[in-house]
Short mmCIF file of C-alpha atoms in Angstrom, two decimals:
data_model
loop_
_atom_site.label_atom_id
_atom_site.label_comp_id
_atom_site.label_asym_id
_atom_site.label_seq_id
_atom_site.Cartn_x
_atom_site.Cartn_y
_atom_site.Cartn_z
CA MET W 1 61.16 -81.35 57.45
CA ASN W 2 61.85 -81.97 53.83
CA LEU W 3 63.16 -78.48 53.14
CA ILE W 4 65.70 -78.59 55.95
CA ASN W 5 66.83 -82.06 54.89
CA THR W 6 67.30 -80.83 51.37
CA PHE W 7 69.14 -77.53 51.90
CA PHE W 8 70.56 -77.77 55.43
CA ASN W 9 71.40 -81.44 55.75
CA MET W 10 73.83 -81.52 58.68
CA GLN W 11 75.28 -84.94 57.86
CA VAL W 12 76.01 -83.91 54.25
CA LEU W 13 77.55 -80.65 55.45
CA ILE W 14 79.83 -82.39 57.94
CA ASP W 15 80.88 -84.97 55.35
CA SER W 16 81.67 -82.32 52.74
CA LEU W 17 83.33 -79.83 55.09
CA PRO W 18 86.92 -81.08 54.63
CA GLN W 19 86.47 -80.86 50.86
CA LEU W 20 85.04 -77.34 51.15
CA LEU W 21 87.94 -76.24 53.35
CA ARG W 22 90.44 -77.57 50.83
CA GLY W 23 88.59 -75.46 48.28
CA LEU W 24 88.77 -72.45 50.58
CA VAL W 25 92.56 -72.79 50.73
CA VAL W 26 92.74 -72.75 46.93
CA THR W 27 90.39 -69.78 46.75
CA LEU W 28 92.58 -67.88 49.21
CA GLN W 29 95.72 -68.78 47.27
CA ILE W 30 94.27 -67.50 44.02
CA GLY W 31 92.80 -64.44 45.72
CA ILE W 32 95.89 -63.36 47.63
CA ALA W 33 98.25 -63.95 44.70
CA SER W 34 95.96 -61.92 42.42
CA ILE W 35 95.53 -59.11 44.96
CA ILE W 36 99.29 -58.74 45.45
CA ALA W 37 100.05 -58.87 41.73
CA GLY W 38 97.18 -56.49 41.00
CA LEU W 39 98.35 -53.99 43.63
CA ALA W 40 101.92 -54.00 42.38
CA GLY W 41 100.83 -53.74 38.76
CA GLY W 42 98.30 -51.02 39.50
CA LEU W 43 100.78 -48.89 41.44
CA PHE W 44 103.31 -49.24 38.66
CA LEU W 45 100.74 -48.25 36.02
CA ALA W 46 99.51 -45.27 38.07
CA ILE W 47 103.01 -43.85 38.56
CA ALA W 48 104.09 -44.58 35.01
CA ARG W 49 100.99 -42.76 33.83
CA LEU W 50 102.20 -39.69 35.71
CA TYR W 51 105.85 -39.65 34.65
CA ALA W 52 106.31 -41.78 31.52
CA PRO W 53 106.63 -40.31 28.01
CA SER W 54 103.27 -39.51 26.43
CA ILE W 55 103.24 -42.56 24.12
CA VAL W 56 103.62 -44.89 27.12
CA ARG W 57 100.92 -42.96 28.97
CA LEU W 58 98.59 -43.48 26.02
CA LEU W 59 99.29 -47.22 26.04
CA ILE W 60 98.58 -47.39 29.77
CA ARG W 61 95.26 -45.62 29.32
CA PHE W 62 94.43 -48.06 26.55
CA TYR W 63 95.31 -50.99 28.81
CA ILE W 64 93.22 -49.65 31.69
CA ASP W 65 90.18 -49.01 29.51
CA ILE W 66 90.36 -52.42 27.82
CA PHE W 67 90.74 -54.41 31.02
CA ARG W 68 87.98 -52.50 32.77
CA SER W 69 85.65 -53.23 29.85
CA ILE W 70 86.26 -56.93 29.29
CA PRO W 71 84.13 -59.34 31.36
CA LEU W 72 86.41 -61.31 33.66
CA LEU W 73 84.85 -64.63 32.67
CA VAL W 74 85.54 -63.90 29.00
CA LEU W 75 89.14 -62.98 29.77
CA LEU W 76 89.64 -66.10 31.85
CA ILE W 77 88.31 -68.33 29.08
CA LEU W 78 90.52 -66.54 26.54
CA VAL W 79 93.60 -67.03 28.72
CA TYR W 80 92.88 -70.69 29.42
CA TYR W 81 91.32 -71.93 26.18
CA ALA W 82 92.63 -69.55 23.49
CA LEU W 83 96.27 -68.99 24.45
CA PRO W 84 97.20 -72.70 23.94
CA PHE W 85 96.57 -72.14 20.22
CA VAL W 86 99.60 -69.84 20.16
CA GLY W 87 101.61 -72.26 22.27
CA ILE W 88 101.05 -70.57 25.64
CA ARG W 89 99.71 -73.26 27.90
CA LEU W 90 99.02 -71.98 31.44
CA SER W 91 97.90 -74.13 34.36
CA PRO W 92 94.40 -73.45 35.74
CA PHE W 93 95.97 -71.68 38.75
CA VAL W 94 98.23 -69.44 36.65
CA SER W 95 95.38 -68.74 34.22
CA ALA W 96 93.08 -67.66 37.03
CA VAL W 97 95.72 -65.49 38.71
CA THR W 98 96.72 -63.94 35.38
CA ALA W 99 93.19 -62.98 34.41
CA LEU W 100 92.32 -61.70 37.89
CA SER W 101 95.56 -59.70 38.19
CA LEU W 102 95.28 -58.11 34.75
CA VAL W 103 91.83 -56.78 35.58
CA SER W 104 92.62 -55.92 39.19
CA ALA W 105 95.72 -53.95 38.08
CA ALA W 106 93.55 -51.83 35.78
CA TYR W 107 91.12 -50.97 38.57
CA THR W 108 93.90 -50.47 41.12
CA ALA W 109 95.73 -48.11 38.77
CA GLU W 110 92.63 -45.92 38.56
CA ILE W 111 92.27 -45.96 42.35
CA PHE W 112 95.90 -44.95 42.88
CA ARG W 113 95.66 -42.25 40.20
CA ALA W 114 92.63 -40.75 41.92
CA GLY W 115 94.47 -40.88 45.25
CA ILE W 116 97.57 -39.18 43.86
CA GLU W 117 95.50 -36.52 42.11
CA ALA W 118 93.71 -35.79 45.37
CA ILE W 119 96.99 -34.59 46.91
CA PRO W 120 97.20 -30.78 46.69
CA GLN W 121 99.53 -29.35 44.03
CA GLY W 122 101.38 -27.49 46.82
CA GLN W 123 102.80 -30.79 48.09
CA PHE W 124 104.41 -31.46 44.72
CA GLU W 125 105.68 -27.87 44.52
CA ALA W 126 107.14 -27.92 48.03
CA SER W 127 108.93 -31.20 47.22
CA ALA W 128 110.26 -29.80 43.95
CA ALA W 129 111.40 -26.57 45.61
CA LEU W 130 113.39 -28.61 48.16
CA GLY W 131 115.17 -30.44 45.33
CA LEU W 132 113.61 -33.86 46.05
CA SER W 133 113.78 -36.31 43.15
CA ASN W 134 110.58 -37.66 41.60
CA ARG W 135 111.17 -40.94 43.42
CA HIS W 136 111.58 -39.33 46.84
CA THR W 137 108.61 -37.04 46.18
CA MET W 138 106.47 -40.12 45.56
CA VAL W 139 107.84 -42.37 48.30
CA ASP W 140 108.20 -39.82 51.10
CA VAL W 141 105.55 -37.20 50.39
CA ILE W 142 102.79 -38.21 47.99
CA LEU W 143 102.18 -41.93 48.45
CA PRO W 144 102.01 -41.93 52.27
CA GLN W 145 99.21 -39.36 51.99
CA ALA W 146 97.56 -40.98 48.97
CA VAL W 147 97.49 -44.45 50.57
CA ARG W 148 95.25 -43.19 53.36
CA ILE W 149 92.80 -41.89 50.80
CA VAL W 150 92.81 -45.06 48.72
CA ILE W 151 92.55 -47.66 51.49
CA PRO W 152 88.71 -47.88 51.38
CA PRO W 153 88.44 -48.25 47.58
CA LEU W 154 91.44 -50.63 47.55
CA THR W 155 89.80 -52.84 50.18
CA ASN W 156 86.65 -52.82 48.08
CA ASN W 157 88.71 -53.97 45.12
CA CYS W 158 90.24 -56.78 47.22
CA ILE W 159 86.73 -57.96 48.10
CA ASN W 160 85.81 -58.01 44.42
CA VAL W 161 88.93 -60.02 43.55
CA LEU W 162 88.19 -62.58 46.26
CA LYS W 163 84.62 -62.93 45.04
CA ASP W 164 85.71 -63.22 41.43
CA THR W 165 87.97 -66.18 42.29
CA ALA W 166 84.79 -68.26 42.06
CA LEU W 167 85.05 -67.88 38.28
CA ALA W 168 88.21 -70.01 38.40
CA SER W 169 85.95 -73.05 38.79
CA VAL W 170 85.19 -72.84 35.06
CA VAL W 171 88.84 -73.63 34.22
CA ALA W 172 88.73 -76.72 36.42
CA MET W 173 90.39 -75.08 39.39
CA PRO W 174 89.43 -76.93 42.60
CA ASP W 175 88.45 -73.74 44.42
CA LEU W 176 85.70 -73.40 46.99
CA LEU W 177 82.86 -73.26 44.46
CA LYS W 178 84.20 -76.14 42.38
CA GLN W 179 84.60 -78.32 45.47
CA ALA W 180 81.07 -77.47 46.51
CA THR W 181 79.55 -78.43 43.17
CA GLN W 182 81.50 -81.69 43.22
CA ALA W 183 80.38 -82.46 46.77
CA GLN W 184 76.84 -81.65 45.75
CA ALA W 185 77.01 -84.13 42.88
CA LEU W 186 78.49 -86.77 45.13
CA ALA W 187 75.90 -86.39 47.88
CA ALA W 188 73.03 -85.68 45.48
CA ASN W 189 72.16 -82.84 47.85
CA PRO W 190 72.68 -79.04 47.53
CA THR W 191 73.78 -78.50 51.14
CA PRO W 192 77.50 -78.19 50.20
CA LEU W 193 76.54 -75.22 47.98
CA ILE W 194 74.86 -73.59 50.95
CA GLY W 195 77.98 -74.35 52.99
CA ALA W 196 80.18 -72.72 50.37
CA ALA W 197 77.96 -69.64 50.27
CA LEU W 198 78.20 -69.36 54.06
CA ILE W 199 81.98 -69.64 53.93
CA TYR W 200 82.17 -66.85 51.31
CA VAL W 201 79.98 -64.62 53.47
CA LEU W 202 81.95 -65.39 56.66
CA LEU W 203 85.18 -64.59 54.83
CA LEU W 204 84.03 -61.33 53.21
CA TRP W 205 81.54 -59.86 55.66
CA PRO W 206 84.26 -58.61 58.06
CA MET W 207 86.05 -56.95 55.14
CA VAL W 208 82.85 -55.28 53.97
CA ALA W 209 82.24 -54.03 57.51
CA ILE W 210 85.82 -52.69 57.71
CA VAL W 211 85.39 -50.75 54.47
CA ALA W 212 82.19 -49.18 55.76
CA ARG W 213 83.97 -48.08 58.93
CA LEU W 214 87.00 -46.78 57.04
CA GLU W 215 84.81 -44.78 54.67
CA LYS W 216 83.02 -43.23 57.61
CA HIS W 217 86.32 -42.50 59.32
CA PHE W 218 87.89 -40.84 56.25
CA SER W 219 84.77 -38.88 55.36
CA LYS W 220 85.04 -37.06 58.69
CA GLY W 221 87.62 -34.92 56.91
CA LYS W 222 90.63 -36.32 58.70
CA ARG W 223 93.58 -36.32 56.38
CA MET J 1 125.32 -1.48 49.58
CA ASP J 2 128.99 -2.44 49.98
CA ARG J 3 128.05 -5.47 52.10
CA LEU J 4 126.60 -7.00 48.95
CA GLY J 5 128.66 -9.55 47.07
CA SER J 6 128.78 -10.48 43.42
CA THR J 7 125.74 -11.26 41.29
CA LEU J 8 123.94 -14.40 42.49
CA ILE J 9 120.81 -14.41 40.34
CA SER J 10 120.81 -13.10 36.83
CA ILE J 11 117.56 -12.81 34.87
CA ARG J 12 117.65 -11.84 31.18
CA SER J 13 114.62 -10.95 29.04
CA LEU J 14 112.38 -13.29 31.05
CA THR J 15 109.18 -13.92 29.13
CA LYS J 16 106.35 -16.17 30.19
CA ALA J 17 103.01 -16.69 28.48
CA TYR J 18 99.96 -18.86 29.00
CA GLY J 19 98.73 -19.33 25.46
CA ASP J 20 98.02 -15.85 24.12
CA PHE J 21 98.22 -14.21 27.52
CA THR J 22 101.66 -12.87 28.36
CA VAL J 23 102.35 -12.78 32.10
CA LEU J 24 105.94 -11.54 31.99
CA HIS J 25 107.26 -9.20 29.28
CA GLY J 26 111.02 -9.57 29.04
CA ILE J 27 112.23 -8.89 32.57
CA ASP J 28 115.89 -8.11 33.27
CA LEU J 29 117.07 -8.31 36.85
CA ASP J 30 120.27 -8.98 38.75
CA ILE J 31 120.30 -9.87 42.42
CA ALA J 32 123.51 -9.72 44.41
CA GLU J 33 124.68 -12.07 47.12
CA GLY J 34 123.32 -10.93 50.49
CA GLU J 35 120.76 -8.59 48.94
CA VAL J 36 117.18 -8.38 50.22
CA VAL J 37 114.82 -7.55 47.36
CA CYS J 38 111.13 -6.90 47.92
CA VAL J 39 108.79 -7.20 44.95
CA ILE J 40 105.57 -5.21 45.23
CA GLY J 41 102.71 -4.58 42.86
CA PRO J 42 99.02 -5.22 42.31
CA SER J 43 97.56 -8.73 42.08
CA GLY J 44 98.14 -10.26 38.68
CA SER J 45 101.19 -8.11 38.01
CA GLY J 46 103.35 -11.23 37.59
CA LYS J 47 105.41 -10.88 40.75
CA SER J 48 104.70 -14.40 42.03
CA THR J 49 105.28 -15.82 38.57
CA LEU J 50 108.64 -14.01 38.46
CA ILE J 51 110.00 -15.68 41.59
CA ARG J 52 108.47 -19.06 40.68
CA CYS J 53 110.53 -18.93 37.49
CA ILE J 54 113.75 -18.62 39.51
CA ASN J 55 113.45 -22.24 40.73
CA HIS J 56 111.53 -23.31 37.62
CA LEU J 57 108.24 -24.10 39.31
CA GLU J 58 107.02 -22.18 36.26
CA ALA J 59 108.53 -22.94 32.89
CA PHE J 60 109.45 -19.88 30.83
CA SER J 61 110.09 -19.10 27.18
CA ARG J 62 113.22 -20.57 25.64
CA ASP J 63 114.92 -17.33 24.68
CA SER J 64 114.86 -16.20 28.30
CA THR J 65 117.73 -17.05 30.63
CA ILE J 66 118.00 -17.27 34.39
CA THR J 67 121.19 -18.27 36.14
CA VAL J 68 121.59 -18.95 39.85
CA ASP J 69 125.19 -18.94 41.06
CA GLY J 70 126.28 -19.48 37.45
CA ILE J 71 124.02 -22.50 36.83
CA ALA J 72 121.39 -22.09 34.09
CA VAL J 73 117.84 -22.71 35.27
CA GLY J 74 115.81 -24.96 32.98
CA PRO J 75 114.53 -28.47 32.53
CA GLY J 76 117.26 -31.09 32.86
CA SER J 77 119.64 -32.62 35.29
CA ALA J 78 121.02 -29.33 36.67
CA LEU J 79 117.57 -28.36 37.93
CA ALA J 80 117.75 -30.42 41.11
CA LYS J 81 121.08 -28.73 41.85
CA VAL J 82 119.55 -25.26 41.42
CA ARG J 83 116.56 -26.16 43.55
CA ALA J 84 118.77 -27.45 46.34
CA GLU J 85 120.39 -23.99 46.45
CA VAL J 86 117.13 -22.04 46.24
CA GLY J 87 114.78 -22.26 49.20
CA MET J 88 111.15 -21.31 48.87
CA VAL J 89 108.46 -20.30 51.32
CA PHE J 90 104.89 -20.48 50.01
CA GLN J 91 101.79 -18.48 50.78
CA SER J 92 99.96 -21.66 51.83
CA PHE J 93 102.96 -23.13 53.79
CA ASN J 94 102.77 -26.50 52.00
CA LEU J 95 104.16 -28.43 54.95
CA PHE J 96 103.94 -32.21 54.74
CA PRO J 97 100.90 -32.99 56.94
CA HIS J 98 101.79 -36.63 57.62
CA MET J 99 105.20 -35.85 59.14
CA THR J 100 106.15 -34.23 62.42
CA VAL J 101 107.61 -30.74 62.31
CA LEU J 102 111.04 -32.24 62.87
CA ARG J 103 110.70 -34.71 59.97
CA ASN J 104 109.44 -31.93 57.70
CA ILE J 105 112.71 -30.06 58.27
CA MET J 106 114.97 -33.12 58.13
CA LEU J 107 113.55 -34.68 54.96
CA ALA J 108 115.39 -32.72 52.27
CA PRO J 109 118.80 -32.71 54.03
CA LEU J 110 118.48 -36.50 54.50
CA ARG J 111 117.37 -37.26 50.94
CA VAL J 112 119.07 -34.57 48.85
CA ARG J 113 122.21 -33.73 50.83
CA LYS J 114 122.58 -37.25 52.34
CA THR J 115 123.19 -35.66 55.73
CA PRO J 116 123.52 -38.27 58.53
CA VAL J 117 120.36 -38.52 60.65
CA VAL J 118 121.97 -37.32 63.89
CA GLU J 119 123.43 -34.28 62.17
CA ALA J 120 120.15 -33.50 60.36
CA GLU J 121 118.18 -33.69 63.59
CA ARG J 122 120.65 -31.47 65.46
CA LYS J 123 120.44 -28.91 62.68
CA ALA J 124 116.63 -29.11 62.54
CA ARG J 125 116.29 -28.49 66.28
CA GLU J 126 118.72 -25.59 66.03
CA LEU J 127 116.63 -24.04 63.22
CA LEU J 128 113.39 -24.52 65.17
CA ALA J 129 114.98 -22.66 68.07
CA ARG J 130 116.04 -19.93 65.66
CA VAL J 131 112.45 -19.42 64.45
CA GLY J 132 111.24 -19.55 68.06
CA ILE J 133 109.29 -22.82 68.20
CA ALA J 134 111.76 -25.37 69.56
CA GLU J 135 109.04 -26.91 71.73
CA GLN J 136 106.84 -27.86 68.74
CA ALA J 137 109.32 -30.32 67.17
CA GLU J 138 107.27 -33.47 67.74
CA LYS J 139 103.91 -32.03 66.69
CA TYR J 140 102.21 -32.36 63.34
CA PRO J 141 101.65 -29.28 61.16
CA GLY J 142 97.88 -29.51 61.63
CA GLN J 143 98.33 -28.94 65.36
CA LEU J 144 100.08 -25.59 64.87
CA SER J 145 98.77 -22.10 64.22
CA GLY J 146 99.27 -20.54 60.79
CA GLY J 147 102.11 -18.35 62.03
CA GLN J 148 103.87 -21.34 63.57
CA GLN J 149 103.40 -23.37 60.40
CA GLN J 150 104.95 -20.64 58.31
CA ARG J 151 107.91 -20.45 60.68
CA VAL J 152 108.36 -24.22 60.30
CA ALA J 153 108.27 -23.70 56.53
CA ILE J 154 111.04 -21.10 56.83
CA ALA J 155 113.09 -23.51 58.96
CA ARG J 156 112.49 -26.26 56.38
CA ALA J 157 113.80 -24.04 53.60
CA LEU J 158 116.81 -22.97 55.69
CA ALA J 159 117.72 -26.58 56.46
CA MET J 160 119.13 -26.97 52.96
CA GLN J 161 121.44 -24.01 53.62
CA PRO J 162 120.28 -22.38 50.41
CA LYS J 163 122.13 -19.53 48.73
CA VAL J 164 118.87 -17.66 48.29
CA LEU J 165 115.42 -17.76 49.87
CA LEU J 166 112.30 -16.96 47.84
CA PHE J 167 109.19 -15.83 49.71
CA ASP J 168 105.90 -15.95 47.80
CA GLU J 169 103.52 -13.73 49.79
CA PRO J 170 104.49 -15.48 53.05
CA THR J 171 102.00 -13.60 55.24
CA SER J 172 99.03 -13.30 52.89
CA SER J 173 97.09 -16.30 54.23
CA LEU J 174 97.79 -15.56 57.91
CA ASP J 175 95.43 -14.10 60.47
CA PRO J 176 96.46 -10.49 61.18
CA GLU J 177 97.74 -11.24 64.67
CA MET J 178 100.20 -13.79 63.30
CA VAL J 179 101.75 -11.66 60.57
CA GLY J 180 104.11 -10.01 63.03
CA GLU J 181 105.77 -13.19 64.27
CA VAL J 182 106.57 -14.31 60.72
CA LEU J 183 107.87 -10.91 59.67
CA ASP J 184 110.06 -10.84 62.79
CA VAL J 185 111.70 -14.11 61.76
CA MET J 186 112.24 -12.78 58.24
CA ARG J 187 113.68 -9.51 59.57
CA LYS J 188 116.18 -11.41 61.71
CA LEU J 189 117.04 -13.57 58.72
CA ALA J 190 117.71 -10.53 56.55
CA GLY J 191 120.11 -9.28 59.21
CA THR J 192 122.22 -12.44 58.90
CA GLY J 193 123.15 -11.77 55.29
CA VAL J 194 120.90 -14.34 53.59
CA THR J 195 119.92 -13.39 50.04
CA MET J 196 116.15 -12.94 49.99
CA VAL J 197 113.60 -12.22 47.28
CA VAL J 198 110.27 -11.40 48.89
CA VAL J 199 106.96 -10.94 47.12
CA THR J 200 104.86 -9.08 49.64
CA HIS J 201 102.02 -6.72 50.37
CA GLU J 202 103.62 -5.68 53.67
CA MET J 203 104.86 -2.21 52.75
CA GLY J 204 106.20 -1.54 56.25
CA PHE J 205 108.40 -4.63 56.04
CA ALA J 206 109.60 -3.71 52.55
CA ARG J 207 110.51 -0.19 53.60
CA GLN J 208 112.33 -1.34 56.71
CA VAL J 209 114.16 -4.45 55.52
CA ALA J 210 114.69 -4.26 51.76
CA ASP J 211 117.92 -3.16 50.15
CA ARG J 212 115.96 -2.68 46.98
CA VAL J 213 112.26 -2.48 46.17
CA ILE J 214 110.89 -3.48 42.79
CA PHE J 215 107.49 -2.35 41.60
CA MET J 216 105.83 -4.56 38.99
CA ASP J 217 102.67 -3.98 37.01
CA GLY J 218 101.19 -5.76 34.01
CA GLY J 219 104.09 -8.22 33.78
CA ARG J 220 106.70 -5.46 33.56
CA LEU J 221 109.30 -4.19 35.96
CA VAL J 222 108.06 -0.59 36.21
CA GLU J 223 110.42 0.93 38.73
CA GLU J 224 113.12 -0.11 41.15
CA GLY J 225 115.17 1.63 43.78
CA THR J 226 115.95 1.90 47.45
CA PRO J 227 112.92 1.86 49.77
CA GLU J 228 113.34 5.63 50.18
CA GLU J 229 113.32 6.20 46.43
CA ILE J 230 110.25 4.03 45.84
CA PHE J 231 108.15 4.93 48.85
CA ASP J 232 109.06 8.61 49.33
CA ASN J 233 109.80 9.73 45.82
CA PRO J 234 108.35 7.36 43.18
CA LYS J 235 109.03 8.51 39.64
CA GLU J 236 106.42 6.54 37.72
CA GLU J 237 102.76 7.51 37.84
CA ARG J 238 101.72 3.83 38.14
CA THR J 239 103.92 3.40 41.22
CA ARG J 240 102.45 6.53 42.79
CA GLY J 241 98.91 5.29 42.08
CA PHE J 242 99.57 1.87 43.58
CA LEU J 243 101.21 3.25 46.71
CA ARG J 244 98.42 5.79 47.18
CA ALA J 245 95.90 2.95 47.01
CA VAL J 246 97.67 0.61 49.46
CA LEU J 247 99.00 3.14 51.95
CA ASN J 248 95.89 5.28 52.42
CA HIS J 249 93.49 2.92 54.06
#
């Protein structure tokens, strides 16, 4: 069959598999680094937005709004192609992680803020009445409760970050997509692209399923 | 009243407003060490706001002053010190739902007083026994009845060994059959010489336990006196009207 030979050519897939797996490793490196940096940055922004002086809070809101509005591909191209004009020359890897983290931090900050605001005022008052510091109130009382609320949306955000790593291929990062397009050119056959798509789905499907289960679990009203 | 010590809480011209609406109109009040004060009055009279000002859960106007054991209450670094000395029990318990009963009680001594863990746990178990629920130590608040939760909340407040305990309508969200067990704990507590300020609708408790009863209405301190003076021989018409309404039903 011509169609099968074109799109599901086993020999091409087997030949390109090592290249695709190397790409997968790069994709995971970019994704995990961006997720961790985005989580840390988002948590910091969310807490600073609660306790910082009002001018800092205003700046944080500005940051969050800007980075939720800008298309990731545009940001990535700005970081990689525009920053060198002011002497900031970042490697493709650092460019990709920077762009992904900046955006992820903005989304994560909103998720954490919603989680913290979902905690009843009485929890803050009880902590204050006991003489707990702001730090202990957050670490011991508020965040452990908020984290349970924000796990489903945070996992969703992680899925988005992992998917968005594919954009790194435009700054010549040898990620999964880039490897697939190169293998496709080499073999003059699109099967490696199909292979890459399958790998993305195999990687992310379990996470999507977990989010669905978590959302169901948390919506049962268990806090 | 000779068992009472020197002045512990001093409130001078306490004023509190939300925008144009004034909740408290210049309240003056002194509370002595070891005194049990019950604050009664209709809903919206400002009685909860009054005690929430004592540990600054509510901010108040700048020309008002409150001192607790000589420390001025207000925003700033001394506030944590005041709050460590002032325990509070809330209408809605406000226990930490993700911690066991034991951890709820140990948290503040561990974090604020830097009590060693072993000592904090010993003290917490002792307090749980004192409020009659020693066997619930390892449970989570959600597994307890309302009355048990409120007794845990009292134990949590006591764990800081506060100089004064504030009660903000501690039995108002309880099922009727659980009111008694909480009032019993509070009655025992009053007998041990703890300073208590209790906002309550339980007139029987106020009459029996209070050294002094304060009647508030419209953000003003209308009348104060011994339980006998207030309940048997109120001087103000507003006090008489309120007591008629709550006692005859």
